[in-house]
Each structure stands twice: as C-alpha cells, then as structure tokens.
PDB file of C-alpha atoms and ligand atoms in Angstrom:
ATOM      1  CA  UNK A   1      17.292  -5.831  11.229  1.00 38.00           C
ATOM      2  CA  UNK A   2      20.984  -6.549   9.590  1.00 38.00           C
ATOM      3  CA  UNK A   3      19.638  -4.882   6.502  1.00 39.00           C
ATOM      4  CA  UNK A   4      18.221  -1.385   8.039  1.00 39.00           C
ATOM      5  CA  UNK A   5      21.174  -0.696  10.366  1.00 37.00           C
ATOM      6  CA  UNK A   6      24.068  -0.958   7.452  1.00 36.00           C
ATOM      7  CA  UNK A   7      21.551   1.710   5.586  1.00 37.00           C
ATOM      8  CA  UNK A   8      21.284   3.923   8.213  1.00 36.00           C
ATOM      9  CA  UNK A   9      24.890   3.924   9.286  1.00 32.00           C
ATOM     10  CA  UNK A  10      26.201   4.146   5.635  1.00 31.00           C
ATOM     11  CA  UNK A  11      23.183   6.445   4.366  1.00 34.00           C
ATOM     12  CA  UNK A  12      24.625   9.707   4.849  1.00 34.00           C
ATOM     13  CA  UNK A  13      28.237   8.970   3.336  1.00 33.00           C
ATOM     14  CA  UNK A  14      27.103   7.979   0.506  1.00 35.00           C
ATOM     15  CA  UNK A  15      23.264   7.124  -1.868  1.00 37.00           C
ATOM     16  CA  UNK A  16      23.389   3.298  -2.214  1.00 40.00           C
ATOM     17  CA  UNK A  17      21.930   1.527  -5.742  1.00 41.00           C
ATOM     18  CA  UNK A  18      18.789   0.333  -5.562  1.00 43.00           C
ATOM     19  CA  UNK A  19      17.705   3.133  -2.787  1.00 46.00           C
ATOM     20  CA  UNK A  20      16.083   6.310  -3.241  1.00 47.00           C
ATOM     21  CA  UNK A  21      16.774   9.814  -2.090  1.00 45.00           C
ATOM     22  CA  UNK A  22      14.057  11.933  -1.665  1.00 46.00           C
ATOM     23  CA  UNK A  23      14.291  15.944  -0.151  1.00 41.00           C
ATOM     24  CA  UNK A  24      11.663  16.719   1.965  1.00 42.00           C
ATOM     25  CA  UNK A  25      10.713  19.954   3.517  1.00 42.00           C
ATOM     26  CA  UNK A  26      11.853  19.488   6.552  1.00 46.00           C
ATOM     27  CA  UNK A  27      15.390  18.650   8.573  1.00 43.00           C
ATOM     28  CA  UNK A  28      13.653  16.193  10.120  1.00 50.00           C
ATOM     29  CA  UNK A  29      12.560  14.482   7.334  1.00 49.00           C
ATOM     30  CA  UNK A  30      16.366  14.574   4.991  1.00 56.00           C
ATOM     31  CA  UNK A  31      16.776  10.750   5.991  1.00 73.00           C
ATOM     32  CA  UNK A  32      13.418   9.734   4.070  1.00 85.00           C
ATOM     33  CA  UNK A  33      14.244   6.454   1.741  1.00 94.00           C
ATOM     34  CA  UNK A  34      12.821   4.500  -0.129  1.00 97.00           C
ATOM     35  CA  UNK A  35      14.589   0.629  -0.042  1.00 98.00           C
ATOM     36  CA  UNK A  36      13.658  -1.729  -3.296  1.00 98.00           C
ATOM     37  CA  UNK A  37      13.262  -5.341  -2.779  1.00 98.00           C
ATOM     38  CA  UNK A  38      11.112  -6.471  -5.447  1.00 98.00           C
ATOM     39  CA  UNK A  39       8.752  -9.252  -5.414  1.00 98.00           C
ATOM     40  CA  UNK A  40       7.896 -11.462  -8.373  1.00 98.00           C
ATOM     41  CA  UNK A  41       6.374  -9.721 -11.378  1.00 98.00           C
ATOM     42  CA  UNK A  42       6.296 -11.794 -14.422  1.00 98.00           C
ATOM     43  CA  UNK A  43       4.210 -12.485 -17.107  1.00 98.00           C
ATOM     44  CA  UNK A  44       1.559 -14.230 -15.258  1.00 97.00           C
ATOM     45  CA  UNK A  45       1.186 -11.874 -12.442  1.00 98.00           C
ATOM     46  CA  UNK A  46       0.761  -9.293 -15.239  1.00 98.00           C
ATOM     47  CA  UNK A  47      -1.695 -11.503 -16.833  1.00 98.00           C
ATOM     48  CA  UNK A  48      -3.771 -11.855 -13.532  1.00 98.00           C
ATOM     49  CA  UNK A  49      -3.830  -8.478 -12.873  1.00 98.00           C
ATOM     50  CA  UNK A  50      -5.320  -7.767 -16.114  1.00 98.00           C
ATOM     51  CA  UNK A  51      -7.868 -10.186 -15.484  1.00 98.00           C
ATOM     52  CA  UNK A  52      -8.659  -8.821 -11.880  1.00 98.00           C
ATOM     53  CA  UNK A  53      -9.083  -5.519 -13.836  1.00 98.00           C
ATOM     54  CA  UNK A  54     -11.336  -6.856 -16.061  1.00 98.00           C
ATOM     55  CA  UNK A  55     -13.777  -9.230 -14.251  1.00 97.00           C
ATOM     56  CA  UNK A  56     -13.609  -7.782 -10.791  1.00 97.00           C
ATOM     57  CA  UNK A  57     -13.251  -4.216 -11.843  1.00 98.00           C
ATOM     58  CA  UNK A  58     -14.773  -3.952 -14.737  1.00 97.00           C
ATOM     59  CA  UNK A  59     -11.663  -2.275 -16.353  1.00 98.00           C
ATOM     60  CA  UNK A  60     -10.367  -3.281 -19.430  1.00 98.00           C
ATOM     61  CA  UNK A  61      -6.865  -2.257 -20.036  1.00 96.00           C
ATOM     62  CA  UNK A  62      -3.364  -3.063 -21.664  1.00 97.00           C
ATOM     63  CA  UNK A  63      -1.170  -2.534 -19.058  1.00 98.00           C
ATOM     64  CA  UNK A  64      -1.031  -3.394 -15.283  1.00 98.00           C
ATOM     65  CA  UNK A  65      -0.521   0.346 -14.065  1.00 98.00           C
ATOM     66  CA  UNK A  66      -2.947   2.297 -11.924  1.00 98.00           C
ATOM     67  CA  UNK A  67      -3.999   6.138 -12.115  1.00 98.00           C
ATOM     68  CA  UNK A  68      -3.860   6.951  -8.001  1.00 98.00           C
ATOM     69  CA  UNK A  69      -6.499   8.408  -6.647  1.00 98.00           C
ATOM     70  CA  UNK A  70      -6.169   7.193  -3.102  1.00 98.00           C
ATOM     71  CA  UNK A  71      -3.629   5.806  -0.604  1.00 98.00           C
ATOM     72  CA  UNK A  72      -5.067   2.778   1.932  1.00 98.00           C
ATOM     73  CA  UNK A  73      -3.263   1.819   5.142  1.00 98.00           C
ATOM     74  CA  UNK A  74      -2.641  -1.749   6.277  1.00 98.00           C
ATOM     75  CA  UNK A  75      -1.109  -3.656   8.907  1.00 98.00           C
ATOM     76  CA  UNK A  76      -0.160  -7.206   8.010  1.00 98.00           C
ATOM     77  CA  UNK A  77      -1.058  -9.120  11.003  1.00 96.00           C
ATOM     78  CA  UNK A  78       2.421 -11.298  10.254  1.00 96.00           C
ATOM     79  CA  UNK A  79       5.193 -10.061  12.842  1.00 96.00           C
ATOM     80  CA  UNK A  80       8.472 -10.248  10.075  1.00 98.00           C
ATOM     81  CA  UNK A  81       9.397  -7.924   6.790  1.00 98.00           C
ATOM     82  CA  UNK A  82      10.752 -11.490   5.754  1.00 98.00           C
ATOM     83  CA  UNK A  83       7.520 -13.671   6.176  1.00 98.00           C
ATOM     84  CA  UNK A  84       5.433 -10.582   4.745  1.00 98.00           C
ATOM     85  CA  UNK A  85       7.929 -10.787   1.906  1.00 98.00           C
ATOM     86  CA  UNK A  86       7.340 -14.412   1.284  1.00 97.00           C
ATOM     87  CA  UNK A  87       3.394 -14.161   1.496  1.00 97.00           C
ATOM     88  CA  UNK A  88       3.515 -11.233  -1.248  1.00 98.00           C
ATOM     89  CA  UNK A  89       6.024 -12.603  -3.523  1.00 98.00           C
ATOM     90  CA  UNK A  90       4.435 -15.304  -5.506  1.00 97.00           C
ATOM     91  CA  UNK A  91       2.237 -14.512  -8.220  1.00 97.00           C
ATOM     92  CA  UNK A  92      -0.521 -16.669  -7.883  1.00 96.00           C
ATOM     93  CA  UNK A  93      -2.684 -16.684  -4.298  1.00 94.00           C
ATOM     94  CA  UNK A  94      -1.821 -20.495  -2.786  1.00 87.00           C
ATOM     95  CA  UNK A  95      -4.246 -22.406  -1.014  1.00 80.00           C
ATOM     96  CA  UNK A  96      -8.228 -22.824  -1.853  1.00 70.00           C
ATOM     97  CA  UNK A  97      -9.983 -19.570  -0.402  1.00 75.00           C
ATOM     98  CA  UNK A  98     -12.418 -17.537  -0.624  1.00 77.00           C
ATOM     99  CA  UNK A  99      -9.777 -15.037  -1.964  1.00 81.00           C
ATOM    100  CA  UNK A 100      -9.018 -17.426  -4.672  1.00 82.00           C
ATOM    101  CA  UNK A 101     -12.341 -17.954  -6.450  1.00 85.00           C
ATOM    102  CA  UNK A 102     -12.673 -14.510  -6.502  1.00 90.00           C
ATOM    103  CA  UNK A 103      -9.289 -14.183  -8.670  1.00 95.00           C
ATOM    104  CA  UNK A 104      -5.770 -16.295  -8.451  1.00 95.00           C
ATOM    105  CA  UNK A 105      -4.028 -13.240  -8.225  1.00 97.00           C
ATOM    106  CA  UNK A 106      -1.728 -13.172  -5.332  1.00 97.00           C
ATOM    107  CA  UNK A 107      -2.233 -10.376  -2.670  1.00 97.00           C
ATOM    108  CA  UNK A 108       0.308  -7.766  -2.808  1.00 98.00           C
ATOM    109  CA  UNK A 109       1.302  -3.792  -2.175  1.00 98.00           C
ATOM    110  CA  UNK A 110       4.119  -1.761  -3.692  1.00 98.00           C
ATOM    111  CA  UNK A 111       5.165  -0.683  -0.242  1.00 98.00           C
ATOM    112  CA  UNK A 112       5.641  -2.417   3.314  1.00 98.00           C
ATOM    113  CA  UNK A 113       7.167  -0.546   6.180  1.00 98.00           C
ATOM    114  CA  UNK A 114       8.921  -2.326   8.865  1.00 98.00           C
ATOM    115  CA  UNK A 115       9.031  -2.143  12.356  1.00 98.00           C
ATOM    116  CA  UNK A 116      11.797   0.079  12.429  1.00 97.00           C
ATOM    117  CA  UNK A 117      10.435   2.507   9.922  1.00 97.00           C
ATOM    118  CA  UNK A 118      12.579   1.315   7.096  1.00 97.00           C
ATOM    119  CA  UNK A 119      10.518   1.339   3.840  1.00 98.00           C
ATOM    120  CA  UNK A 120      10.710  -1.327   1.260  1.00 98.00           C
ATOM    121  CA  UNK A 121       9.217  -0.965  -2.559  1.00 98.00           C
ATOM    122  CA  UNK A 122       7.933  -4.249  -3.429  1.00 98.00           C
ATOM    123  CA  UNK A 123       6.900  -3.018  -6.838  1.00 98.00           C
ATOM    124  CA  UNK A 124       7.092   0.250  -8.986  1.00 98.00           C
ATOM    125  CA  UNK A 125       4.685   2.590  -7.227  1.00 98.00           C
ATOM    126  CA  UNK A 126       1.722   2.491  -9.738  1.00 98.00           C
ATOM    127  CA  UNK A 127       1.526  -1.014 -10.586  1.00 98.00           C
ATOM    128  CA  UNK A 128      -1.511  -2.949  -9.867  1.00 98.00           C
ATOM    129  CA  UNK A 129      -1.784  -4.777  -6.725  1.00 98.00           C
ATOM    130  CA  UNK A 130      -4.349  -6.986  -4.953  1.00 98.00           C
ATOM    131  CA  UNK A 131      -5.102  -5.633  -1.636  1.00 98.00           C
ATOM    132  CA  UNK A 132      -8.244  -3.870  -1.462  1.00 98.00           C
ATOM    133  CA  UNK A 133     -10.890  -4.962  -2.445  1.00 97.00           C
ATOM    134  CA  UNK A 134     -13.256  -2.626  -4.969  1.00 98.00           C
ATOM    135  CA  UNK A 135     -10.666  -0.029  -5.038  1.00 98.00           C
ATOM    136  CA  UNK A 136      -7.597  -1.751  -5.912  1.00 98.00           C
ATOM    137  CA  UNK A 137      -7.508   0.033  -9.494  1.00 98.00           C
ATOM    138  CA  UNK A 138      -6.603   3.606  -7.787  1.00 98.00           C
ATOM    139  CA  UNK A 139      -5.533   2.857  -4.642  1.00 98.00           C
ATOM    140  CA  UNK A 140      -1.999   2.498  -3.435  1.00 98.00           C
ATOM    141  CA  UNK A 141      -1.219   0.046  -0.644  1.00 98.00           C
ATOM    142  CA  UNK A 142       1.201   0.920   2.064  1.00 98.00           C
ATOM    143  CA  UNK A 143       1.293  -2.971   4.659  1.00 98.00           C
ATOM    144  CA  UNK A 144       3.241  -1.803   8.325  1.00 98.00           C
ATOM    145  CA  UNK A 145       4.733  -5.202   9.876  1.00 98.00           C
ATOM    146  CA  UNK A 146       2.610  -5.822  12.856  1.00 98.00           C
ATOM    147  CA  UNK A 147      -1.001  -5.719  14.278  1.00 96.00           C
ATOM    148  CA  UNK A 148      -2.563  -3.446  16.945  1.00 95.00           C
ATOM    149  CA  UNK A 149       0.814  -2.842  17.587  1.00 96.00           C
ATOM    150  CA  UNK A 150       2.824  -0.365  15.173  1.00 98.00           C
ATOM    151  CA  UNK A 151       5.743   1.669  16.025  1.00 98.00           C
ATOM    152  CA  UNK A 152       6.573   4.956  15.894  1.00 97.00           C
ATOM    153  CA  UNK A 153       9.183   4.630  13.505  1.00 97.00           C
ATOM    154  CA  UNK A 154       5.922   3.379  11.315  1.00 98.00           C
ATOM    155  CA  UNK A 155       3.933   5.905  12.083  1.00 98.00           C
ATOM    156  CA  UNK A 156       6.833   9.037  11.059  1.00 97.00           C
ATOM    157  CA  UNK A 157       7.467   6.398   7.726  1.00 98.00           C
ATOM    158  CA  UNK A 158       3.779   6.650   6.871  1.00 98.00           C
ATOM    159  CA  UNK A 159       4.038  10.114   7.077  1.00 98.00           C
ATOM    160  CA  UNK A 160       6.752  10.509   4.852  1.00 97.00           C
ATOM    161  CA  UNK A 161       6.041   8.241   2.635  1.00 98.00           C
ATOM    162  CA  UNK A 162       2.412   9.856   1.686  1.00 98.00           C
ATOM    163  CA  UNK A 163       4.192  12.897   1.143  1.00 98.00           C
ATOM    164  CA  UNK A 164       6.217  11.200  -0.995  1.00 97.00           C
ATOM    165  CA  UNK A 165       3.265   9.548  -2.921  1.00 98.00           C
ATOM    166  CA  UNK A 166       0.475  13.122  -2.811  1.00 98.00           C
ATOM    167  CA  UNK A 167       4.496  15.262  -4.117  1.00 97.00           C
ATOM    168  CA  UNK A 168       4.744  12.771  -7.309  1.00 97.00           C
ATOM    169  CA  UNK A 169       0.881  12.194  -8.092  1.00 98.00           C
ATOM    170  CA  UNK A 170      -1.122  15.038  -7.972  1.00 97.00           C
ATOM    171  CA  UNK A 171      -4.411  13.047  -8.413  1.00 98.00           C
ATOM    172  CA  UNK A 172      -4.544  11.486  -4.751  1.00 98.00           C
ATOM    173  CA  UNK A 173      -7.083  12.863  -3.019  1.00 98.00           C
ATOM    174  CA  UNK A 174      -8.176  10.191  -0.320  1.00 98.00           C
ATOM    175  CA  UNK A 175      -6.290   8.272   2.702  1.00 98.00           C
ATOM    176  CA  UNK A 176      -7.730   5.696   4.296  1.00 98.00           C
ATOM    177  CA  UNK A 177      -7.239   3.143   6.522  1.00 98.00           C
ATOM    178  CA  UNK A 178      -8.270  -0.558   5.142  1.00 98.00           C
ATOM    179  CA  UNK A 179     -11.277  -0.583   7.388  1.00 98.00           C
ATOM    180  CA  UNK A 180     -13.069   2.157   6.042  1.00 98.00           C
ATOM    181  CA  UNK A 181     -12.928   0.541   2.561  1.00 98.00           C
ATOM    182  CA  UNK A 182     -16.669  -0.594   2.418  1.00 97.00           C
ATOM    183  CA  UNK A 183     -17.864   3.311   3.224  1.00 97.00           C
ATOM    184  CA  UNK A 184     -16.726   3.625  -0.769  1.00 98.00           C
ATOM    185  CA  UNK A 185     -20.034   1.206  -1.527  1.00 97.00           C
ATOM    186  CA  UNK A 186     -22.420   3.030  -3.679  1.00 96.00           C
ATOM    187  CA  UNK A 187     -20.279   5.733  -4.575  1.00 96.00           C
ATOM    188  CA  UNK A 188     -18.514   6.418  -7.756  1.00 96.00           C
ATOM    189  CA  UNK A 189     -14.983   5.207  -6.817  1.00 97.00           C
ATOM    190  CA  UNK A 190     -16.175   2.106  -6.299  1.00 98.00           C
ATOM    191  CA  UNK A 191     -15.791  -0.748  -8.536  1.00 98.00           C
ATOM    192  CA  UNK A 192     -16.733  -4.549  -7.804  1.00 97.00           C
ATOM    193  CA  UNK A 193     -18.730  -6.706 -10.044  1.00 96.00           C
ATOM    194  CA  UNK A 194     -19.682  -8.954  -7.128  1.00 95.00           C
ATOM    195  CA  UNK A 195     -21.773  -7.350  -4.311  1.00 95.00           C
ATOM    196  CA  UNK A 196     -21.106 -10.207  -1.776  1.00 94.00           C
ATOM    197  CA  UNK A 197     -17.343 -10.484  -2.876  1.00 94.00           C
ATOM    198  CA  UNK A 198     -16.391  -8.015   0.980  1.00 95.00           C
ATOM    199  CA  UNK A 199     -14.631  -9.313   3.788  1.00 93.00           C
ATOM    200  CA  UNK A 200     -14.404  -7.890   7.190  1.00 95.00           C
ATOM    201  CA  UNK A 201     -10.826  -5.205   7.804  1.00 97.00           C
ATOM    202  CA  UNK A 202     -10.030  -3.616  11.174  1.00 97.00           C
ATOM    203  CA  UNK A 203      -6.574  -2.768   9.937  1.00 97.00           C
ATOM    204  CA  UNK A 204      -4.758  -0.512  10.544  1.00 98.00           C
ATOM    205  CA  UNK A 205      -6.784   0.689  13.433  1.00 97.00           C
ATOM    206  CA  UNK A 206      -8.430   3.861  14.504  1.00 97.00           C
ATOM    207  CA  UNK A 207      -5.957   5.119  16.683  1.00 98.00           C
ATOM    208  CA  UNK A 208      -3.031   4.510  13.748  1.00 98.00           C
ATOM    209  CA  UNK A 209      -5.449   6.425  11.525  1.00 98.00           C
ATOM    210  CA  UNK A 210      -6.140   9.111  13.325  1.00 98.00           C
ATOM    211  CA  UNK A 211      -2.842   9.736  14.537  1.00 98.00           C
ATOM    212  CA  UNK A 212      -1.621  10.266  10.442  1.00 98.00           C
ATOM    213  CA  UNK A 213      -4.265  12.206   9.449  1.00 98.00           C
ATOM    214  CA  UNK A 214      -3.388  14.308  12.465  1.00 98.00           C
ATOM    215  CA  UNK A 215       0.335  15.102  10.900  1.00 98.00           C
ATOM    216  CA  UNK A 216      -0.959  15.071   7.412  1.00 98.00           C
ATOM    217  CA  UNK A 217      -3.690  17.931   7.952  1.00 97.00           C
ATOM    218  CA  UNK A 218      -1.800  20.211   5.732  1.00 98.00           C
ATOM    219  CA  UNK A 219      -2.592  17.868   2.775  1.00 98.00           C
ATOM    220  CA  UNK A 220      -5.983  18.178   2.708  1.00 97.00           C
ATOM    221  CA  UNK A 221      -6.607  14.497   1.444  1.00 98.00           C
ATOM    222  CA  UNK A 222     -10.170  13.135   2.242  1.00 97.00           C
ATOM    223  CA  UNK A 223     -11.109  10.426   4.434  1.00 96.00           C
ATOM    224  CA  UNK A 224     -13.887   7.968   4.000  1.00 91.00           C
ATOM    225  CA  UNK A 225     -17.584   9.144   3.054  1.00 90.00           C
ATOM    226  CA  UNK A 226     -18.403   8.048   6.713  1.00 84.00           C
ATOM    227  CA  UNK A 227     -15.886   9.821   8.553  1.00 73.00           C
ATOM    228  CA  UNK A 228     -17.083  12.653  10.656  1.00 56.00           C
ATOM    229  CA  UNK A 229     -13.814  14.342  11.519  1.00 50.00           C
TER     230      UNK A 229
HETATM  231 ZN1   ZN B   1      -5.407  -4.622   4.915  1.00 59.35          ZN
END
C-alpha cells in the first residue's frame, strides 16, 4: 500500500505524528510501529458499548474501557485494510442480523494488521470493542487482513505487537485464537447472559496459532482451557 511504503522509507529519518515508537529487545524488532487511523467513536458508540456491558455482560460501568486480561486473534475474511476499515468504522452494526438483536453495537477491534505487516490502531488500546463474543470485556482484538491466508509480515506483526500489549498491561495472561473462544464456557472469565447467543469461529486458524505461540513461548501466556499443548 501507498500508505505503508512512505512509513517505511521515511521511518528511520525521522518519528511521524500520529505513529508510535516502541523499543523492543531485539535489533530485529527496532522498526515495531504502531500506525493510528481511528474509526468512529462518538457518543453513541460509547453509549452502546455501555449497554453491551451491561445486558450482554452483565457489567455495569461508567466508562467504555476494559481491564485486559487476554489478547484474541482474528482474521477478517475481507481481503483490504480499506474495506475492513469501512466495516469497523460505523458505530451502529447495519443490516438485520443475528448480530444485531443481540446488541446494535457495531463490530470492531483496536488493532488490524495488514498484509504487509503494517499495524493500524483503530481505537485507544483498552477501549471496548465488539468482537468476541462472552469475553469482549477483557479481551483485546488484534483482525489480520485476509483468511486462511496470512503473511509473514502478519505473523512477525502479531508477534510484536503482543509484546507490545503483555510490556504495557501486566494483567494479560491468555492468547487465543477466535476459535477457541467457546472453551472459556463455564469458566470464570466468561460472561454472556444468553447461552444460545455463540456463533461458529475458525479464525485465525490452527496453523497461525500455533506458529505465535511458538515465538511467544517466553511469555508464558495461557491458551484455551482445551488446549493440550
Ligand atoms: Zn474473529
């Protein structure tokens, strides 16, 4: 993309607004940056998320901001940054769906990672957002552009960015990947009013999974309750 090569080719003259510098701990990992391109977040959405809080999670709260205890792993099964953009940035979920009686709140993650590895910030990292279903309230959402398909510029992004996320919140102790979310049934973490509010996740696939739990070893952050690994 346009966007991604003038970073990279400007990135070490000089920080650019609206980007992020983070050190890592390794030479390989100095170029780690964090791109913000936020999506809508007015009062409604704020509203919503309240209410999601509330009636879905049984959480009653004043603010929209989540206390992370987990990271989950999508893939966004739409092939552009700029039609995942468009999907995630209005506040209230279009269309009549099974989604939508459940809350209007539109779906959304504070980060997406494109195909080249160049990751955006959709919204602040702790704010509430819709994309898991019974664990949305401590779990941050990381979408990778693509399907059974992603890169391995995605793969080294995911990486850094949960290194990023476990350095600056100390209470993440789980990674998973989307489709282990209903293991989390039936144990304390989870929190859904509805029993038969689930739908079916393969995303982002085993082999994705396994290879960033491989690299992320040294973290020590649990899987799912089912995972024998
Ligand atoms: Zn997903």
């Amino acid at each position: 993309m346009k966007l991604s090569i003038f970073l990279s080719t400007t990135f070490r003259a000089l920080p650019l607004a609206g980007s992020l510098l983070v050190n890592s701990c390794t030479a390989q990992e100095s170029t780690f940056r964090i791109v913000d391109k936020p999506i809508v977040f007015d009062e409604e959405r704020k509203q919503l998320s309240l209410e999601y809080l509330a009636q879905r999670h049984g959480i009653q709260q004043a603010e929209p901001f989540i206390k992370p205890k987990m990271i989950v792993l999508h893939w966004t099964a739409i092939p552009t940054l700029d039609a995942t953009f468009d999907i995630f940035n209005p506040s209230v979920l279009p269309g009549r769906t099974e989604l939508q009686s459940a809350s209007r709140l539109n779906t959304s993650v504070p980060f997406v990672v494109d195909r080249d590895g160049t990751i955006f910030r959709l919204l602040p990292d702790t704010t509430f957002a819709r994309h898991c279903i019974g664990l949305n309230y401590c779990a941050i959402g990381i979408e990778n552009v693509g399907n059974n398909d992603l890169t391995e510029a995605q793969l080294k992004a995911n990486i850094q960015l949960i290194r990023y996320l476990k350095s600056h919140y100390k209470d993440i102790e789980y990674l998973i990947g989307h489709y282990e979310y209903k293991d989390f049934i039936g144990t304390p973490l989870w929190k859904e009013t509805d029993p038969n509010y689930l739908t079916g996740k393969t995303d982002p696939g085993k082999a994705f999974m396994q290879k960033v739990r491989t690299r992320l070893k040294d973290l020590n952050l649990k899987g799912s309750p089912a995972q024998t690994e």
